[in-house]
Coordinates of C-alpha atoms in Angstrom, one line a residue:
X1 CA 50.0 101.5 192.2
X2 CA 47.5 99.0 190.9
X3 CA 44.0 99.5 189.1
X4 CA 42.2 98.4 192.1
X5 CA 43.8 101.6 193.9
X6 CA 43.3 104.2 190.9
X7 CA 40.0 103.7 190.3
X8 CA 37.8 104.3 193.1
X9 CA 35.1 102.0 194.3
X10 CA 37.0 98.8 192.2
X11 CA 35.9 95.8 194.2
X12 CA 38.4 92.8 193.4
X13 CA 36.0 90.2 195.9
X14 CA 33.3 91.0 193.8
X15 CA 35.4 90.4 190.5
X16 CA 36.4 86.7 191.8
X17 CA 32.6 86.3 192.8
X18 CA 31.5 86.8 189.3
X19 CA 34.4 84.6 187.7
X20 CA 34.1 82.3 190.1
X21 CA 30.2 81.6 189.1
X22 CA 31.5 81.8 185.7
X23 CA 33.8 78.5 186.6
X24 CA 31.2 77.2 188.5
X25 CA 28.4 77.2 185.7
X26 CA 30.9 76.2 183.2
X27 CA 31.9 73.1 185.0
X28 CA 28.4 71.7 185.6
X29 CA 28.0 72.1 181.9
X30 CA 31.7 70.4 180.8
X31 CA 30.5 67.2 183.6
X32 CA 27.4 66.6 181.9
X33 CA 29.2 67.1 178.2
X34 CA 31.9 64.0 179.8
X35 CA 28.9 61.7 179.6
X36 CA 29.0 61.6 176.0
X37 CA 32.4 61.6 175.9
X38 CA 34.2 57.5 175.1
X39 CA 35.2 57.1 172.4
X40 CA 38.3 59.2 169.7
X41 CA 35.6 60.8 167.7
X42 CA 33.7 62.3 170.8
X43 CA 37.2 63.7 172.9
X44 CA 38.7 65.1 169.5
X45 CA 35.9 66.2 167.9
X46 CA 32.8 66.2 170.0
X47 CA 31.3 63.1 167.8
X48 CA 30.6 65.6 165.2
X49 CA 27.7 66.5 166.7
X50 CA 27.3 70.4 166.6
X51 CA 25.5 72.5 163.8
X52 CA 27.2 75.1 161.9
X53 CA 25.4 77.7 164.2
X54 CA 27.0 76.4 167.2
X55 CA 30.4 75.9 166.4
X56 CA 30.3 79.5 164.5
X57 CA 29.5 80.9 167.8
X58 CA 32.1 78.3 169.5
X59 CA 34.7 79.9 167.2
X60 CA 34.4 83.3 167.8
X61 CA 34.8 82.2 171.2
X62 CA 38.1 81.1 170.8
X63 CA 39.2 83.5 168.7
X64 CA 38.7 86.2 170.3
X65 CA 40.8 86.1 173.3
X66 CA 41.7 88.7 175.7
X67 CA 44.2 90.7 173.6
X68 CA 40.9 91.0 171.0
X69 CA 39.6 92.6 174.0
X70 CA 41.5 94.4 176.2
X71 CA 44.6 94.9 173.6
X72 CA 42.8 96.6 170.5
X73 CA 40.5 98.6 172.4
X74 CA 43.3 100.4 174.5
X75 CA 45.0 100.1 171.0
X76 CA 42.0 102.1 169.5
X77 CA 41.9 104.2 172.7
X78 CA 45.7 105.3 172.5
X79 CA 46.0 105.5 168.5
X80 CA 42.6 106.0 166.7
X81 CA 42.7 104.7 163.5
X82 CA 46.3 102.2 163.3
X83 CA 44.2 100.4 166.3
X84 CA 41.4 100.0 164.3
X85 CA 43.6 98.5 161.2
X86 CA 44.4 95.6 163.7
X87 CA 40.4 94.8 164.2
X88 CA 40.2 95.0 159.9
X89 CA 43.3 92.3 159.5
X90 CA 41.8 89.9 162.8
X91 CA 38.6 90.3 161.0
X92 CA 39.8 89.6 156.5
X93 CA 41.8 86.8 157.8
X94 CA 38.3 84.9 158.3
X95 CA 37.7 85.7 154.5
X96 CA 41.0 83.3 153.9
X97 CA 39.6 80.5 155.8
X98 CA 36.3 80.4 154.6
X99 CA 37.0 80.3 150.7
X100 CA 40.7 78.5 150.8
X101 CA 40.4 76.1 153.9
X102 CA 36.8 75.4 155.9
X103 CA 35.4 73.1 153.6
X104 CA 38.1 71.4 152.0
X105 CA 39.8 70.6 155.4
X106 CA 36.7 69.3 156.9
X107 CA 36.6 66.4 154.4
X108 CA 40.0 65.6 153.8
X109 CA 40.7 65.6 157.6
X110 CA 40.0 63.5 160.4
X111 CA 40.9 65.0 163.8
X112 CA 44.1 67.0 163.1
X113 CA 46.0 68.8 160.4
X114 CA 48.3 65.7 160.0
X115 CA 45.7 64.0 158.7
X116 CA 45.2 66.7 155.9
X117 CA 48.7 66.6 154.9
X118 CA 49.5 62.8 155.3
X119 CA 46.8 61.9 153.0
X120 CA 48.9 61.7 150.0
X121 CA 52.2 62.1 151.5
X122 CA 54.0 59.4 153.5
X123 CA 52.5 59.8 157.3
X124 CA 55.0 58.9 159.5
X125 CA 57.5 62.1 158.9
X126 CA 54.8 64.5 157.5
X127 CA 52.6 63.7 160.8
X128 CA 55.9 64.1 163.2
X129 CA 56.0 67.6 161.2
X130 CA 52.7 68.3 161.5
X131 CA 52.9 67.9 165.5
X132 CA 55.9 69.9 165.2
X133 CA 54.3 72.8 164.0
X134 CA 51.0 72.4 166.4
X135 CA 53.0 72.4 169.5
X136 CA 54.9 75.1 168.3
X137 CA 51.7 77.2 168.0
X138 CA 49.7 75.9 170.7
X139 CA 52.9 76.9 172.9
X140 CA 53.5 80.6 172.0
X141 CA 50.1 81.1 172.2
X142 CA 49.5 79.6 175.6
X143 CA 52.4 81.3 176.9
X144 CA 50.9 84.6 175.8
X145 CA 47.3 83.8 177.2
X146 CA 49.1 82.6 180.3
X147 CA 51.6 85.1 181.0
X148 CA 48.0 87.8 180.0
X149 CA 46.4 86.2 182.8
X150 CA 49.1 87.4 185.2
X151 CA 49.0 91.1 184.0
X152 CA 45.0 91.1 184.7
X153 CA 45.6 90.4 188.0
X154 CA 47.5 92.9 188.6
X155 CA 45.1 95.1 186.3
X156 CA 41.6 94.0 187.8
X157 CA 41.9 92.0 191.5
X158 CA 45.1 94.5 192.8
X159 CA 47.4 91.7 193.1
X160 CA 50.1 93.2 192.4
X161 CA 53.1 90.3 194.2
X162 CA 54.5 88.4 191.5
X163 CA 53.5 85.1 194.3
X164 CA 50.3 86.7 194.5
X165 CA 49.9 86.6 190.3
X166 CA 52.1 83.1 189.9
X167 CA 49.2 81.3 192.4
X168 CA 46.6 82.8 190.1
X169 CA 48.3 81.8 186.6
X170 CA 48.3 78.1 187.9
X171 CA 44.7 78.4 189.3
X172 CA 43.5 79.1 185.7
X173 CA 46.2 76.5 184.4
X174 CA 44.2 74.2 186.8
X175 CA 40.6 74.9 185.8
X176 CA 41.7 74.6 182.1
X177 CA 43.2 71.3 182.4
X178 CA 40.0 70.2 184.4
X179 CA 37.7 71.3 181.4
X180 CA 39.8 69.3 178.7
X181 CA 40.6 66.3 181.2
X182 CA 36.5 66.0 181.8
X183 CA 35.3 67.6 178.7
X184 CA 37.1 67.0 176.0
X185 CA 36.1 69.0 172.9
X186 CA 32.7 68.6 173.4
X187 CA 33.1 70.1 176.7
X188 CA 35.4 72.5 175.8
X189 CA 33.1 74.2 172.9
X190 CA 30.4 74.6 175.4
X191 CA 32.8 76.5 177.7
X192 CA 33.4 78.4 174.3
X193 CA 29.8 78.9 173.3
X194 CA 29.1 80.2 176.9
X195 CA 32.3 82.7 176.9
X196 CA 31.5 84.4 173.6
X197 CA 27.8 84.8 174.3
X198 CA 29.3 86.4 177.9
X199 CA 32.0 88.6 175.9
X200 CA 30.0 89.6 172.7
X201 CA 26.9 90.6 175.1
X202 CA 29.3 92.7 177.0
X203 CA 31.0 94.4 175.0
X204 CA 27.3 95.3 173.1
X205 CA 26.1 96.9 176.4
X206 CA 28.8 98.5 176.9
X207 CA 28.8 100.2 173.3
X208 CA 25.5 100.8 173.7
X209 CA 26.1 102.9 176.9
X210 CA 28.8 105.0 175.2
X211 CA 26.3 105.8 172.8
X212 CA 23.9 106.5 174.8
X213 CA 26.4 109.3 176.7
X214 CA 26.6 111.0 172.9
X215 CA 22.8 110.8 171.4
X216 CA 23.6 107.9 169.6
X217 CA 25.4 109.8 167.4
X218 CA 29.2 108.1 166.4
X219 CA 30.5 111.7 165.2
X220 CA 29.4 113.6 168.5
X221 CA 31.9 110.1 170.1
X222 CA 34.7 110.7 167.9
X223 CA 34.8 114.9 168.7
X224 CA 35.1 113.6 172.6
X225 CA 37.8 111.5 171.6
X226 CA 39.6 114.5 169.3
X227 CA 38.8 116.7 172.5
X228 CA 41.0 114.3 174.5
X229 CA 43.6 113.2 173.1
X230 CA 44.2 115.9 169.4
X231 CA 42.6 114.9 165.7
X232 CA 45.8 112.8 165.6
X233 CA 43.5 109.7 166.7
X234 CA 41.0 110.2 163.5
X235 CA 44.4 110.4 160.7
X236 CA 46.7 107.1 159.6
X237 CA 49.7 106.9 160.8
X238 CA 49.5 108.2 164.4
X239 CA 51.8 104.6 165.6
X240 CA 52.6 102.8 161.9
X241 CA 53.3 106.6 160.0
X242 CA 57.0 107.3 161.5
X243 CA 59.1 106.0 158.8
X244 CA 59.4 103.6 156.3
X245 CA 60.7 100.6 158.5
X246 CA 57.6 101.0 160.6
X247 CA 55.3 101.0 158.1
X248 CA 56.7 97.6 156.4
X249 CA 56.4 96.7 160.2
X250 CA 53.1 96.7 160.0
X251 CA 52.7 95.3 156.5
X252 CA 54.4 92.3 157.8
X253 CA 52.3 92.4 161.1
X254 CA 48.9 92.3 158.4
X255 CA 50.2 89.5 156.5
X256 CA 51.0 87.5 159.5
X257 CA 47.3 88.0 161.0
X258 CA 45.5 87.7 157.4
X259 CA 47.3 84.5 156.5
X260 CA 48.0 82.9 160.1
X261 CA 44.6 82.6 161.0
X262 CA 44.0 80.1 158.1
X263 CA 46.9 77.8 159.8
X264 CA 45.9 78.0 163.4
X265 CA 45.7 74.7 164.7
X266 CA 43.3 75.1 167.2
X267 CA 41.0 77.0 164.7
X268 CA 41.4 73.9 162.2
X269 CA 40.5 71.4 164.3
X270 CA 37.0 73.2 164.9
X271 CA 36.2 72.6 161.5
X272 CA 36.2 68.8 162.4
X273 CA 33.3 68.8 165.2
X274 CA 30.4 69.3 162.6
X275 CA 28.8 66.2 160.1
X276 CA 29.2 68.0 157.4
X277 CA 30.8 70.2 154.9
X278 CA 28.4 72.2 154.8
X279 CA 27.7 72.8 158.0
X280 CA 31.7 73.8 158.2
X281 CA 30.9 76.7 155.8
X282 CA 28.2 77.5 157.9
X283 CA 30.1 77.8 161.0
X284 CA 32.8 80.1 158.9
X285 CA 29.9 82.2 157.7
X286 CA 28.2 82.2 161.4
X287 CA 31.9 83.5 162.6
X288 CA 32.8 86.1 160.7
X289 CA 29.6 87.8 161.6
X290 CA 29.8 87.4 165.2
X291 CA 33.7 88.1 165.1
X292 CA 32.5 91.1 162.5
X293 CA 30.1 92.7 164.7
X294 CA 32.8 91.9 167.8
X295 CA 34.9 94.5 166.2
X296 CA 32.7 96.9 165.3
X297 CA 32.0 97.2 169.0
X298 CA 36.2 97.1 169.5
X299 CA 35.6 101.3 167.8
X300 CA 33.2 102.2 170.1
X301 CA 34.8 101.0 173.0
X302 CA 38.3 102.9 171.8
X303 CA 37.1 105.9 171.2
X304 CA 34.7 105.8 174.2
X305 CA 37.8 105.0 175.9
X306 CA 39.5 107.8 174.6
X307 CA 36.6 110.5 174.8
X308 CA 35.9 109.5 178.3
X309 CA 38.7 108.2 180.2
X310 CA 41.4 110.2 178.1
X311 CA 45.0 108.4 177.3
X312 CA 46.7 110.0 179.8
X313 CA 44.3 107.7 182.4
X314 CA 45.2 104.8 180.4
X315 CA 48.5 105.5 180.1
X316 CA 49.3 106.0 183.4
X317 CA 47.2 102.7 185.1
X318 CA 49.8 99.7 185.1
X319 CA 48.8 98.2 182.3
X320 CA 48.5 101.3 179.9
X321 CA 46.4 100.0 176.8
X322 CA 45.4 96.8 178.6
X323 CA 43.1 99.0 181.2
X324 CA 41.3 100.9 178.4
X325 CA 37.8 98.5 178.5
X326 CA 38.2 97.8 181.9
X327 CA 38.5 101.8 183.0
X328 CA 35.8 102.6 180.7
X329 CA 33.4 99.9 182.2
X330 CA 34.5 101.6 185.6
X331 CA 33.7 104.9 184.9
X332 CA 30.4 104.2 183.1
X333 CA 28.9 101.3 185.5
X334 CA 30.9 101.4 188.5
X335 CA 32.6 98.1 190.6
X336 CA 29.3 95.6 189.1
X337 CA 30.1 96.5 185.5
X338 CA 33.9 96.2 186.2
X339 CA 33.1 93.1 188.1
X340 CA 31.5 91.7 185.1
X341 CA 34.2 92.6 182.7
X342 CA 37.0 91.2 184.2
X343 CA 35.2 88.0 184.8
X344 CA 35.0 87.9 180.9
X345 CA 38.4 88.6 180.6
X346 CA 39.3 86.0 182.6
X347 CA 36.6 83.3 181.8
X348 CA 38.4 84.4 178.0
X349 CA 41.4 83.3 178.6
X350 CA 40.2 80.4 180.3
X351 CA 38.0 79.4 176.9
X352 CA 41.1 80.2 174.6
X353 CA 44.1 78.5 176.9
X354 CA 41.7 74.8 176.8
X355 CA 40.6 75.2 173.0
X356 CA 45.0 75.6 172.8
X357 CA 45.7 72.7 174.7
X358 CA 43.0 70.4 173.3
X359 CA 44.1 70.9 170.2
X360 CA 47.8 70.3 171.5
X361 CA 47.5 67.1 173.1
X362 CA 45.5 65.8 170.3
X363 CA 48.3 66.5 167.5
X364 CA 50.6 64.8 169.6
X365 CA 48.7 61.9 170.8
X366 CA 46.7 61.1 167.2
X367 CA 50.0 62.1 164.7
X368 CA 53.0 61.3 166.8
X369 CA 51.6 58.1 169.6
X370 CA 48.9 56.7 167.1
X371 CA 50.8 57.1 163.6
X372 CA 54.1 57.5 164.0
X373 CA 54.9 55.2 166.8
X374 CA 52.6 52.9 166.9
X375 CA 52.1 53.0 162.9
X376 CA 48.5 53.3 163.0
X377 CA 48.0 50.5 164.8
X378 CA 47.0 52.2 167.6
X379 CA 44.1 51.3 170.2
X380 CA 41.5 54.2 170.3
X381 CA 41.0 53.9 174.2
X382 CA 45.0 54.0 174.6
X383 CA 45.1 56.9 172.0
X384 CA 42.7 59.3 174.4
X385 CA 44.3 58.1 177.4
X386 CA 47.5 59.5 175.7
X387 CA 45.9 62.7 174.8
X388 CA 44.9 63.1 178.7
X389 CA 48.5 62.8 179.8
X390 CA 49.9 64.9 177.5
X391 CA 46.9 67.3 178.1
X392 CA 48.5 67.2 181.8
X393 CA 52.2 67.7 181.0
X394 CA 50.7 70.8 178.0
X395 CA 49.0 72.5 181.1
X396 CA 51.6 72.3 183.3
X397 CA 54.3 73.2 181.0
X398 CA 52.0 76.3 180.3
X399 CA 51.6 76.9 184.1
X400 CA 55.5 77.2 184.9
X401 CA 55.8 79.2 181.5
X402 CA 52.9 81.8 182.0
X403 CA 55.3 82.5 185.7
X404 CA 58.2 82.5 183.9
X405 CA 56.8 85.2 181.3
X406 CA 54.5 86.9 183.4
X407 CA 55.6 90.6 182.9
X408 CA 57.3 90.2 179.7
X409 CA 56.5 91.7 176.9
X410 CA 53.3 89.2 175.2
X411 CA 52.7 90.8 172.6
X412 CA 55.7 89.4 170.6
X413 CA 54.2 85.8 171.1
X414 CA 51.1 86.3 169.9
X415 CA 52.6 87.8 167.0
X416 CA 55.4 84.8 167.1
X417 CA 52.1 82.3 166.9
X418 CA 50.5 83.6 164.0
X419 CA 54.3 84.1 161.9
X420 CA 54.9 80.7 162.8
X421 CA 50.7 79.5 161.5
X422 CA 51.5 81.8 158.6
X423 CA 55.2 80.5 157.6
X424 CA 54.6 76.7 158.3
X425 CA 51.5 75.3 158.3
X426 CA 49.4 77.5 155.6
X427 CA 51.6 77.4 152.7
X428 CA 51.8 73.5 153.3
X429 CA 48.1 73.0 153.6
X430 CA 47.5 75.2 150.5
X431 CA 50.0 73.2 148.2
X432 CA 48.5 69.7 149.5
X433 CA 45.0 70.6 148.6
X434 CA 45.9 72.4 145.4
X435 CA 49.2 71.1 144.0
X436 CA 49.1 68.3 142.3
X437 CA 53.1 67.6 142.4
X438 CA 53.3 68.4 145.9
X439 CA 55.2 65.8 148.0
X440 CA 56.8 64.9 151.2
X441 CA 60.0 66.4 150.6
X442 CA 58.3 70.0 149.8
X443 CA 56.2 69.4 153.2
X444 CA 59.0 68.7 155.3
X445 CA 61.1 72.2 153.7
X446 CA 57.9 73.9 154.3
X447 CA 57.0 73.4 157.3
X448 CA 60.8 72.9 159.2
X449 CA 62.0 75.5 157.1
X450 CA 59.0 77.9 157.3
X451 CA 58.8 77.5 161.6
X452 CA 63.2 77.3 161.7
X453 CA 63.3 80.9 159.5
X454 CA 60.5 82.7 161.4
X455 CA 61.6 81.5 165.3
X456 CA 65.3 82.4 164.1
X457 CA 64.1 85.8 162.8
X458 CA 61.8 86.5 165.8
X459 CA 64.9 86.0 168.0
X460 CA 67.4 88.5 166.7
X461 CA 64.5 90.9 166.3
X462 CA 63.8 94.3 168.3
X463 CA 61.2 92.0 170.3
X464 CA 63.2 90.2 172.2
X465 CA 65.9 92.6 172.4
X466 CA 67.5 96.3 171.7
X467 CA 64.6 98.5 172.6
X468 CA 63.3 99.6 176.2
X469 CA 60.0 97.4 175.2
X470 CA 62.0 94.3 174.3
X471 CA 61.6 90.9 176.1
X472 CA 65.2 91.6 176.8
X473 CA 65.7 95.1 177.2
X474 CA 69.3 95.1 178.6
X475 CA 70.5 92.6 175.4
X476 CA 71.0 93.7 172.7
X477 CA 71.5 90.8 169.9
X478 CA 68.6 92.5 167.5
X479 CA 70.5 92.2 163.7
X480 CA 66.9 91.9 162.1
X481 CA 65.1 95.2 161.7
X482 CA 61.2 94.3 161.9
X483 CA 59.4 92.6 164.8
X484 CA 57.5 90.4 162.7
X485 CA 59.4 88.2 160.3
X486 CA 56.2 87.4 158.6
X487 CA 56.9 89.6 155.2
X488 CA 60.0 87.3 155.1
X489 CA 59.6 84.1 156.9
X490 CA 55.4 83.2 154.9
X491 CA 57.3 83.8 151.2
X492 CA 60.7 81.9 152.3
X493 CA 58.2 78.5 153.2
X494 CA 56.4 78.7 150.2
X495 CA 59.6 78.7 148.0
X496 CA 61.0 76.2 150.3
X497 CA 57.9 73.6 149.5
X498 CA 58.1 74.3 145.9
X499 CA 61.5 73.7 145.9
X500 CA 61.7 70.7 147.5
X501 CA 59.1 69.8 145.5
X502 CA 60.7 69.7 142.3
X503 CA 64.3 68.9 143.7
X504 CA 62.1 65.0 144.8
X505 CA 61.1 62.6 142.1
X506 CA 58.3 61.3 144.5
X507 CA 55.1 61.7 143.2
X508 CA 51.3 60.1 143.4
X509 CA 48.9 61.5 141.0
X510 CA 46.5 58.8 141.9
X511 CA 46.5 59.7 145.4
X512 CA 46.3 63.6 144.9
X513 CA 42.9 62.7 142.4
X514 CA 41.4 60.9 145.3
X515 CA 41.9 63.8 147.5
X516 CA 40.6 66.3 145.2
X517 CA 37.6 64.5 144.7
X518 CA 36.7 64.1 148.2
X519 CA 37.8 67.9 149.4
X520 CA 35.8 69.3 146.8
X521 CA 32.7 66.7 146.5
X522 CA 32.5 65.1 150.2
X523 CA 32.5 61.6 149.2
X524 CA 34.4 59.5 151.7
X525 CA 34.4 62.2 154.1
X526 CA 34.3 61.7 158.2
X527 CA 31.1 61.1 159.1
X528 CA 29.1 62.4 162.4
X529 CA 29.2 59.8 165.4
X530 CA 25.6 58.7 166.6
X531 CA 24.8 57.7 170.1

């Protein structure tokens, strides 16, 4: 049975209509953002040309995708308070980006987070490691937002064939690579800017409504909820309380989210499409407000879930958690407010999948074409043409994948692309900026051995197999007890880039000097591009 059956008076015609004058509007805007659009600067990083303001709102667009929407609301709306903790980690890990990363990364860096860590370091096998990483990343986290936009099918239009689904992952794989194609970043934040305004507004009315239903008052909410579903939703430990293993779980969930956010290429590379430092912090600072207030509305909308659906509902549509916002949207505006909501689900994947593969087909077309092959010696017109194609073979490698995985358990991927931020790519941007002694040697142990640990981990965890929610439920290959690895896999990378580290003789004071002076003062930085 699919959600378009359960709930009465869901119309899936008028939930294409909506998204498809959300595509429509979107495109008009990406084709006039192409104009602008010739030369490296404006394709990686929109010229430069967006105030703090804009790209703030831009990135809270692409980081909240549709598992910041559908998943922690249904998580709220299933188990109160542990669903709320995952709102509180999404929302700290800003807090690690804005004092450690924003500022320092914006004027060290040119259009990637190779350039960060080749500065000082010698660029051709740092940048190859560097790419490494990014597709890694980019790739687990596509899958997931791919393989998501098959279960809300099923969950909002009632397609419920696996053809039916597969045609409708590669339509949004289409659209995606039409906005970045077109687009490029400049494009691509509009389509960013446009989706959070869409999903932040939403999710405000909607809160608003629930409200409304209890006086305005949140403790009149929360007795609904503890009506529904027992005073079990308002305690800790209703889904991470069981035992010890599943609460170190969860610890190594938190440090995953907190620290991975800081390494998430796709993040990163936003920092590059303002002039200025400045206006980097700005953006950070513009974020974590939107992003803040974002999940403020996420305990509303769980526990307005819970108080007026009830968890048994939610439990027992087809995609259990998933169907939390959308059911409550149902039962408090009908087939237009439902409408509306799964076009914002959709148009968020849409926003999130082209911010991934931008970022993706720029890694590999500015640190492995430009620098590593052709030794920096590369023609700026060749190197976007290069990003284009590989933009093409990213999408459609994402396309086959999303149809491959559609079903399968997500939520391990999502977790797998934030371990793999967390173990590879943050500790090796922290030591470049801060280390003095830091070489290539530590980079290379950090980031290969930080992304070979965690994938190896994630593998022979009870994700992938041993438990009835496993990717793999039938295999059972699980020897490592924790679905994350992240407690593990982020302290194994930073040993392993201190220790090769020390275990080199390279080093180049002169070179770390220059960068500290620039990170920290500006001077020499990457500057906006006029037209």
């Amino acid at each position: 049975m699919n959600l378009a059956q359960t709930v009465s008076g869901s119309s899936p015609v008028l939930n294409i209509s909506i998204f498809g004058a959300f595509v429509v509007v979107t495109l008009i805007v990406v084709f006039r953002a192409s104009k602008n659009s010739r030369t490296a600067a404006d394709y990686y990083a929109a010229g430069r040309a967006f105030t703090g303001p804009q790209n703030g709102i831009a990135i809270s667009g692409d980081y909240l995708s549709a598992a910041s929407f559908l998943g922690i609301a249904g998580a709220i709306a299933i188990n109160g308070y542990d669903g709320f903790l995952y709102s509180i980690g999404f929302l700290v890990a800003w807090l690690v980006a804005l004092l450690l990363v924003a500022e320092l990364l914006r004027n060290t860096g040119k259009y990637t987070m190779g350039d960060v860590l080749a500065f000082r370091m010698r660029q051709r096998p740092v940048r190859a490691a560097a790419a490494t990483s990014t597709l890694a990343v980019s790739f687990f986290y596509l899958l997931a937002q791919m393989a998501g936009a098959g279960g809300l099918v099923a969950l909002l239009l009632g397609i419920t064939s696996k053809t039916g689904q597969a045609v409708v992952i590669a339509v949004v794989g289409v659209i995606m690579i039409v906005y970045v194609l077109i687009g490029g970043m400049k494009g691509t934040t509009w389509v960013q800017i446009i989706k959070a305004a869409l999903l932040i507004t939403g999710a405000a009315a909607i809160t608003l409504w629930v409200l409304g239903r209890y006086g305005f008052n949140l403790s009149s909410l929360l007795q609904g909820a503890v009506d529904k579903a027992g005073a079990a939703v308002l305690d800790p430990g209703k889904q991470y309380g069981k035992s010890g293993l599943t609460q170190l779980d969860f610890v190594s969930l938190a440090l995953a989210l907190v620290l991975g956010t800081a390494g998430l290429p796709h993040i990163l590379m936003r920092f590059y499409t303002v002039p200025t430092a400045k206006e980097a912090r700005r953006s950070v600072v513009w974020a974590i407000w939107l992003i803040g207030i974002f999940y403020l509305f996420t305990l509303v909308l769980g526990y307005g879930a819970g108080a007026i659906v009830g968890p048994q509902a939610i439990n027992a549509a087809p995609g259990k958690a998933n169907s939390a916002a959308p059911l409550l949207a149902q039962a408090l505006g009908g087939p237009v407010l439902l409408g509306f909501i799964a076009a914002v689900a959709f148009a968020t994947i849409l926003a999130v999948v082209a911010g991934l593969t931008i970022t993706a087909s720029a890694s590999f077309a500015h640190d492995v074409y430009a620098n590593v092959i052709k030794k920096g010696k590369a023609d700026p017109a060749n190197e976007v043409k290069v990003a284009r194609i590989t933009a093409l073979v990213i999408g459609a490698v994402a396309i086959i994948g999303g149809i491959f995985a559609n079903g399968q358990n997500i939520a391990f991927l999502v977790a797998l692309a934030f371990a793999v931020a967390a173990s590879a790519n943050l500790p090796t941007i922290l030591y470049s900026l801060f280390w003095k002694r830091f070489n290539t040697q530590g980079a290379l142990w950090s980031i290969y051995g930080g992304l070979a640990v965690c994938l190896i981990l994630i593998v022979f965890s009870p994700a992938v197999s041993g438990s009835a929610s496993a990717m793999f439920p039938t295999a059972d290959f699980d020897w490592f007890p924790l679905s994350n690895p992240g407690i593990v896999s982020i302290p194994v990378s930073f040993i392993l880039g201190w220790l090769g580290t020390i275990l080199s003789k390279e080093r180049d004071d002169a070179k770390y000097a220059e960068m500290e002076v620039r990170a920290l003062t500006g001077a020499g930085a990457e500057k906006a591009v006029a037209h």
